[in-house]
Amino acid sequence: MSKLIITAALTGGFHGRDANPNLPEQPDEIAQAAYDCWQAGAAIVHLHARDKSGKVTCDPQIYAEIVAKVRARCDVITQVSTGGGPGLTPEERSKAIEVDADMASLNMGTMVRTRWGEGSIGLNTRSQIESYAKAMLDKSIKPEMEVYSHSMIVDVNNLIEKNLVKEPYYIDFVLGMTNQGALPGEPKHLLSLIEYLPEGAIFNVSGVGPAQLPLTTLAMLLGGHSRVGLEDNIYYTKGILAKSNAQLVERTARIARELGREPASPGEARQILQLGAYGAR
Ligand code: ZN
């Protein structure tokens, strides 16, 4: 099996330091966390921006500062979030694509939040998804297509049919969100989703909360890739907060090696994903 691409989701758009005081929020903290995760074996960092008060934003200036600070420290692949978080409009979220990151996340459908703004809608209509994908294509930013349920595969296929995404199609199965419209973090759902992978696709797995460790380990066995980090899971084990994002990456790299999936370096991940070289941007 190929090497394992480990993504570290460092911050997220939901909880703050009240949930885990080790959550990096400001650009310098995020850049340091990215460096630590890179040293621990991460090839990609998935980034969210926060304003000075810690509130989620897709301000391209803050994103650009984070990306520049990460790149100054190491060659890890940068992936900005266009999902942002509660309270951001689709237009505000699209600003993340203005930044010259290597990749950007792309939510493949609409969900209704049950926490952090309960009842608010994470709106991702088909035409919005297409316009995000087009903007990424025009800038050679690789989309990380986030799929939370089977119905979102329909929208992945729509982008493929319309030539709005390039091979290898990179799909992140995100399981365990409490949102309406998202599947629970159970192995049977991951096994089922894989059946619907389009030809030419590579998959990554994000498990939220207690699903992070089992589902990202299952992904290794199934030939997929793994995303861990404090965005998805603030605990190291039940009741014990993680000390850092790097602590979660270290465990993932250790398990991967035991299972014969050596972690991919950023350079190797760039080849697998067919991204441009480090320094090309
Ligand atoms: Zn995210």
Short mmCIF file of N, CA and C in Angstrom, two decimals, residues 39-153:
data_model
loop_
_atom_site.label_atom_id
_atom_site.label_comp_id
_atom_site.label_asym_id
_atom_site.label_seq_id
_atom_site.Cartn_x
_atom_site.Cartn_y
_atom_site.Cartn_z
N GLN A 39 6.93 17.94 11.87
CA GLN A 39 8.01 17.14 12.47
C GLN A 39 7.51 15.78 12.93
N ALA A 40 6.25 15.73 13.34
CA ALA A 40 5.68 14.47 13.83
C ALA A 40 5.21 13.56 12.70
N GLY A 41 5.19 14.06 11.47
CA GLY A 41 4.82 13.19 10.35
C GLY A 41 3.65 13.65 9.50
N ALA A 42 3.13 14.84 9.77
CA ALA A 42 2.02 15.34 8.94
C ALA A 42 2.56 15.89 7.62
N ALA A 43 1.83 15.63 6.55
CA ALA A 43 2.21 16.16 5.22
C ALA A 43 1.35 17.35 4.84
N ILE A 44 0.15 17.43 5.43
CA ILE A 44 -0.80 18.52 5.13
C ILE A 44 -1.25 19.15 6.45
N VAL A 45 -1.39 20.47 6.46
CA VAL A 45 -2.09 21.11 7.58
C VAL A 45 -3.37 21.75 7.04
N HIS A 46 -4.47 21.42 7.68
CA HIS A 46 -5.78 21.99 7.36
C HIS A 46 -5.99 23.17 8.30
N LEU A 47 -6.22 24.35 7.69
CA LEU A 47 -6.16 25.60 8.45
C LEU A 47 -7.51 26.33 8.52
N HIS A 48 -7.81 26.85 9.68
CA HIS A 48 -8.89 27.83 9.86
C HIS A 48 -8.28 29.09 10.44
N ALA A 49 -8.89 30.22 10.12
CA ALA A 49 -8.41 31.50 10.65
C ALA A 49 -9.35 31.99 11.75
N ARG A 50 -8.78 32.67 12.73
CA ARG A 50 -9.57 33.31 13.79
C ARG A 50 -9.15 34.77 13.86
N ASP A 51 -10.10 35.63 14.28
CA ASP A 51 -9.71 37.03 14.49
C ASP A 51 -9.03 37.16 15.84
N LYS A 52 -8.71 38.38 16.22
CA LYS A 52 -7.95 38.60 17.47
C LYS A 52 -8.70 38.08 18.70
N SER A 53 -10.05 38.09 18.60
CA SER A 53 -10.83 37.63 19.76
C SER A 53 -11.03 36.12 19.74
N GLY A 54 -10.55 35.46 18.70
CA GLY A 54 -10.71 34.01 18.62
C GLY A 54 -11.91 33.57 17.81
N LYS A 55 -12.64 34.55 17.23
CA LYS A 55 -13.84 34.22 16.45
C LYS A 55 -13.44 33.78 15.05
N VAL A 56 -14.16 32.79 14.52
CA VAL A 56 -13.81 32.27 13.19
C VAL A 56 -14.02 33.32 12.10
N THR A 57 -13.13 33.31 11.12
CA THR A 57 -13.20 34.24 10.00
C THR A 57 -12.59 33.57 8.77
N CYS A 58 -12.95 34.04 7.59
CA CYS A 58 -12.26 33.61 6.37
C CYS A 58 -11.53 34.80 5.75
N ASP A 59 -11.17 35.76 6.60
CA ASP A 59 -10.43 36.95 6.15
C ASP A 59 -9.17 36.51 5.40
N PRO A 60 -9.08 36.86 4.11
CA PRO A 60 -7.93 36.36 3.33
C PRO A 60 -6.59 36.90 3.84
N GLN A 61 -6.62 38.07 4.49
CA GLN A 61 -5.36 38.61 5.02
C GLN A 61 -4.82 37.76 6.16
N ILE A 62 -5.73 37.31 7.01
CA ILE A 62 -5.29 36.45 8.13
C ILE A 62 -4.84 35.09 7.58
N TYR A 63 -5.60 34.57 6.64
CA TYR A 63 -5.20 33.29 6.02
C TYR A 63 -3.82 33.43 5.36
N ALA A 64 -3.62 34.54 4.65
CA ALA A 64 -2.34 34.72 3.96
C ALA A 64 -1.19 34.80 4.97
N GLU A 65 -1.45 35.45 6.09
CA GLU A 65 -0.41 35.55 7.13
C GLU A 65 -0.08 34.15 7.67
N ILE A 66 -1.11 33.37 7.92
CA ILE A 66 -0.89 32.01 8.44
C ILE A 66 -0.09 31.19 7.43
N VAL A 67 -0.53 31.21 6.17
CA VAL A 67 0.13 30.41 5.13
C VAL A 67 1.60 30.83 4.99
N ALA A 68 1.86 32.14 4.99
CA ALA A 68 3.24 32.63 4.87
C ALA A 68 4.08 32.17 6.05
N LYS A 69 3.51 32.24 7.24
CA LYS A 69 4.28 31.84 8.43
C LYS A 69 4.54 30.33 8.46
N VAL A 70 3.59 29.57 7.99
CA VAL A 70 3.80 28.11 7.91
C VAL A 70 4.90 27.81 6.90
N ARG A 71 4.81 28.44 5.74
CA ARG A 71 5.79 28.17 4.67
C ARG A 71 7.20 28.62 5.05
N ALA A 72 7.27 29.62 5.90
CA ALA A 72 8.60 30.08 6.34
C ALA A 72 9.27 29.05 7.23
N ARG A 73 8.46 28.18 7.83
CA ARG A 73 9.02 27.20 8.78
C ARG A 73 9.30 25.84 8.16
N CYS A 74 8.47 25.43 7.19
CA CYS A 74 8.61 24.06 6.67
C CYS A 74 7.84 23.91 5.35
N ASP A 75 8.00 22.75 4.71
CA ASP A 75 7.40 22.54 3.39
C ASP A 75 6.05 21.80 3.45
N VAL A 76 5.44 21.77 4.64
CA VAL A 76 4.15 21.09 4.77
C VAL A 76 3.13 21.72 3.81
N ILE A 77 2.22 20.90 3.30
CA ILE A 77 1.20 21.36 2.35
C ILE A 77 0.13 22.16 3.11
N THR A 78 -0.22 23.33 2.58
CA THR A 78 -1.21 24.16 3.26
C THR A 78 -2.59 23.98 2.62
N GLN A 79 -3.58 23.82 3.47
CA GLN A 79 -4.96 23.64 3.01
C GLN A 79 -5.86 24.55 3.83
N VAL A 80 -6.43 25.57 3.19
CA VAL A 80 -7.31 26.49 3.91
C VAL A 80 -8.75 25.97 3.86
N SER A 81 -9.53 26.37 4.85
CA SER A 81 -10.93 25.94 4.90
C SER A 81 -11.84 26.96 4.22
N THR A 82 -12.71 26.48 3.33
CA THR A 82 -13.77 27.36 2.81
C THR A 82 -15.08 27.08 3.55
N GLY A 83 -15.03 26.15 4.51
CA GLY A 83 -16.21 25.89 5.34
C GLY A 83 -16.31 26.93 6.44
N GLY A 84 -15.14 27.41 6.87
CA GLY A 84 -15.09 28.45 7.90
C GLY A 84 -15.72 27.98 9.19
N GLY A 85 -16.92 28.48 9.45
CA GLY A 85 -17.62 28.13 10.68
C GLY A 85 -18.94 28.86 10.71
N PRO A 86 -19.69 28.72 11.82
CA PRO A 86 -21.01 29.33 11.92
C PRO A 86 -20.96 30.85 11.75
N GLY A 87 -21.97 31.39 11.09
CA GLY A 87 -22.11 32.84 10.99
C GLY A 87 -21.47 33.44 9.76
N LEU A 88 -20.74 32.67 8.98
CA LEU A 88 -20.10 33.21 7.78
C LEU A 88 -20.98 32.94 6.56
N THR A 89 -21.10 33.93 5.68
CA THR A 89 -21.89 33.74 4.47
C THR A 89 -21.05 32.97 3.44
N PRO A 90 -21.72 32.36 2.45
CA PRO A 90 -20.97 31.67 1.39
C PRO A 90 -19.96 32.60 0.70
N GLU A 91 -20.33 33.86 0.54
CA GLU A 91 -19.41 34.80 -0.10
C GLU A 91 -18.17 35.05 0.77
N GLU A 92 -18.40 35.23 2.06
CA GLU A 92 -17.26 35.43 2.97
C GLU A 92 -16.35 34.21 2.94
N ARG A 93 -16.96 33.03 2.93
CA ARG A 93 -16.17 31.79 2.96
C ARG A 93 -15.34 31.64 1.69
N SER A 94 -15.87 32.14 0.56
CA SER A 94 -15.15 31.97 -0.70
C SER A 94 -13.86 32.80 -0.73
N LYS A 95 -13.73 33.77 0.18
CA LYS A 95 -12.52 34.62 0.22
C LYS A 95 -11.27 33.80 0.50
N ALA A 96 -11.45 32.66 1.14
CA ALA A 96 -10.29 31.80 1.45
C ALA A 96 -9.57 31.38 0.17
N ILE A 97 -10.30 31.34 -0.94
CA ILE A 97 -9.69 30.89 -2.21
C ILE A 97 -8.78 31.97 -2.80
N GLU A 98 -8.93 33.20 -2.30
CA GLU A 98 -8.04 34.28 -2.78
C GLU A 98 -6.60 34.06 -2.34
N VAL A 99 -6.44 33.24 -1.30
CA VAL A 99 -5.10 33.00 -0.75
C VAL A 99 -4.41 31.92 -1.58
N ASP A 100 -3.11 32.07 -1.80
CA ASP A 100 -2.39 31.07 -2.60
C ASP A 100 -1.95 29.87 -1.78
N ALA A 101 -2.93 29.20 -1.19
CA ALA A 101 -2.61 27.97 -0.48
C ALA A 101 -2.48 26.84 -1.52
N ASP A 102 -1.96 25.69 -1.11
CA ASP A 102 -1.85 24.55 -2.03
C ASP A 102 -3.21 23.91 -2.27
N MET A 103 -4.01 23.87 -1.22
CA MET A 103 -5.30 23.19 -1.29
C MET A 103 -6.34 24.03 -0.54
N ALA A 104 -7.61 23.68 -0.78
CA ALA A 104 -8.69 24.29 0.01
C ALA A 104 -9.76 23.23 0.21
N SER A 105 -10.41 23.28 1.36
CA SER A 105 -11.50 22.34 1.60
C SER A 105 -12.74 22.80 0.84
N LEU A 106 -13.58 21.84 0.49
CA LEU A 106 -14.81 22.14 -0.26
C LEU A 106 -15.91 21.23 0.25
N ASN A 107 -16.85 21.82 0.99
CA ASN A 107 -17.97 21.03 1.51
C ASN A 107 -18.92 20.66 0.39
N MET A 108 -19.31 19.40 0.33
CA MET A 108 -20.05 18.90 -0.82
C MET A 108 -21.56 18.85 -0.61
N GLY A 109 -22.07 19.56 0.37
CA GLY A 109 -23.52 19.62 0.54
C GLY A 109 -23.92 20.46 1.73
N THR A 110 -25.22 20.65 1.86
CA THR A 110 -25.77 21.50 2.92
C THR A 110 -26.08 20.68 4.17
N MET A 111 -25.78 21.27 5.30
CA MET A 111 -26.11 20.62 6.58
C MET A 111 -26.72 21.65 7.53
N VAL A 112 -27.42 21.16 8.54
CA VAL A 112 -27.98 22.05 9.57
C VAL A 112 -27.26 21.76 10.88
N ARG A 113 -26.75 22.81 11.50
CA ARG A 113 -25.98 22.61 12.73
C ARG A 113 -26.87 22.25 13.91
N THR A 114 -26.36 21.39 14.75
CA THR A 114 -27.06 21.03 15.97
C THR A 114 -26.33 21.57 17.20
N ARG A 115 -25.09 22.08 16.99
CA ARG A 115 -24.31 22.71 18.06
C ARG A 115 -23.67 23.97 17.49
N TRP A 116 -23.13 24.82 18.32
CA TRP A 116 -22.44 26.05 17.88
C TRP A 116 -23.28 26.78 16.81
N GLY A 117 -24.41 27.27 17.25
CA GLY A 117 -25.29 27.94 16.29
C GLY A 117 -26.37 26.98 15.83
N GLU A 118 -26.97 26.29 16.80
CA GLU A 118 -27.97 25.27 16.46
C GLU A 118 -29.04 25.84 15.54
N GLY A 119 -29.36 25.08 14.52
CA GLY A 119 -30.39 25.49 13.57
C GLY A 119 -29.84 26.30 12.42
N SER A 120 -28.63 26.81 12.56
CA SER A 120 -28.07 27.59 11.44
C SER A 120 -27.64 26.62 10.34
N ILE A 121 -27.70 27.14 9.14
CA ILE A 121 -27.49 26.28 7.98
C ILE A 121 -26.09 26.49 7.41
N GLY A 122 -25.39 25.41 7.21
CA GLY A 122 -24.13 25.45 6.46
C GLY A 122 -24.51 25.22 5.00
N LEU A 123 -24.78 26.33 4.31
CA LEU A 123 -25.37 26.23 2.97
C LEU A 123 -24.30 25.97 1.91
N ASN A 124 -24.51 24.94 1.15
CA ASN A 124 -23.61 24.62 0.03
C ASN A 124 -24.47 24.10 -1.12
N THR A 125 -25.04 25.02 -1.87
CA THR A 125 -25.89 24.61 -2.99
C THR A 125 -25.02 24.08 -4.13
N ARG A 126 -25.65 23.41 -5.07
CA ARG A 126 -24.87 22.86 -6.19
C ARG A 126 -24.13 23.95 -6.95
N SER A 127 -24.83 25.06 -7.22
CA SER A 127 -24.16 26.11 -7.99
C SER A 127 -23.03 26.77 -7.20
N GLN A 128 -23.21 26.88 -5.87
CA GLN A 128 -22.10 27.40 -5.04
C GLN A 128 -20.90 26.48 -5.08
N ILE A 129 -21.17 25.19 -4.94
CA ILE A 129 -20.06 24.21 -4.97
C ILE A 129 -19.33 24.31 -6.30
N GLU A 130 -20.10 24.43 -7.38
CA GLU A 130 -19.47 24.55 -8.71
C GLU A 130 -18.63 25.82 -8.79
N SER A 131 -19.14 26.92 -8.24
CA SER A 131 -18.37 28.16 -8.37
C SER A 131 -17.11 28.13 -7.50
N TYR A 132 -17.17 27.52 -6.33
CA TYR A 132 -15.97 27.32 -5.51
C TYR A 132 -14.95 26.47 -6.28
N ALA A 133 -15.44 25.37 -6.86
CA ALA A 133 -14.54 24.45 -7.57
C ALA A 133 -13.89 25.15 -8.76
N LYS A 134 -14.67 25.97 -9.46
CA LYS A 134 -14.15 26.70 -10.63
C LYS A 134 -13.05 27.68 -10.19
N ALA A 135 -13.32 28.40 -9.10
CA ALA A 135 -12.32 29.36 -8.59
C ALA A 135 -11.04 28.63 -8.20
N MET A 136 -11.17 27.46 -7.60
CA MET A 136 -9.98 26.69 -7.21
C MET A 136 -9.24 26.19 -8.45
N LEU A 137 -10.00 25.72 -9.41
CA LEU A 137 -9.39 25.21 -10.66
C LEU A 137 -8.59 26.33 -11.35
N ASP A 138 -9.19 27.50 -11.41
CA ASP A 138 -8.53 28.64 -12.07
C ASP A 138 -7.21 29.00 -11.39
N LYS A 139 -7.13 28.75 -10.08
CA LYS A 139 -5.92 29.12 -9.33
C LYS A 139 -5.02 27.91 -9.06
N SER A 140 -5.35 26.77 -9.64
CA SER A 140 -4.60 25.52 -9.39
C SER A 140 -4.51 25.21 -7.90
N ILE A 141 -5.62 25.42 -7.21
CA ILE A 141 -5.72 25.02 -5.81
C ILE A 141 -6.50 23.70 -5.78
N LYS A 142 -5.90 22.70 -5.18
CA LYS A 142 -6.55 21.37 -5.18
C LYS A 142 -7.66 21.32 -4.14
N PRO A 143 -8.90 20.97 -4.56
CA PRO A 143 -9.95 20.87 -3.55
C PRO A 143 -9.87 19.56 -2.76
N GLU A 144 -10.10 19.69 -1.48
CA GLU A 144 -10.28 18.52 -0.61
C GLU A 144 -11.80 18.44 -0.43
N MET A 145 -12.42 17.53 -1.16
CA MET A 145 -13.89 17.49 -1.20
C MET A 145 -14.41 16.75 0.03
N GLU A 146 -15.08 17.51 0.92
CA GLU A 146 -15.54 16.91 2.18
C GLU A 146 -16.94 16.33 2.01
N VAL A 147 -17.03 15.03 2.23
CA VAL A 147 -18.27 14.28 2.05
C VAL A 147 -18.73 13.76 3.40
N TYR A 148 -19.95 14.14 3.79
CA TYR A 148 -20.48 13.79 5.11
C TYR A 148 -21.56 12.72 5.04
N SER A 149 -22.00 12.42 3.83
CA SER A 149 -23.04 11.39 3.67
C SER A 149 -23.05 10.97 2.20
N HIS A 150 -23.75 9.88 1.93
CA HIS A 150 -23.76 9.34 0.57
C HIS A 150 -24.29 10.32 -0.47
N SER A 151 -25.26 11.13 -0.09
CA SER A 151 -25.87 12.02 -1.09
C SER A 151 -24.85 13.00 -1.65
N MET A 152 -23.81 13.29 -0.87
CA MET A 152 -22.81 14.27 -1.33
C MET A 152 -21.92 13.71 -2.43
N ILE A 153 -21.90 12.40 -2.58
CA ILE A 153 -21.16 11.77 -3.69
C ILE A 153 -21.77 12.21 -5.03
#
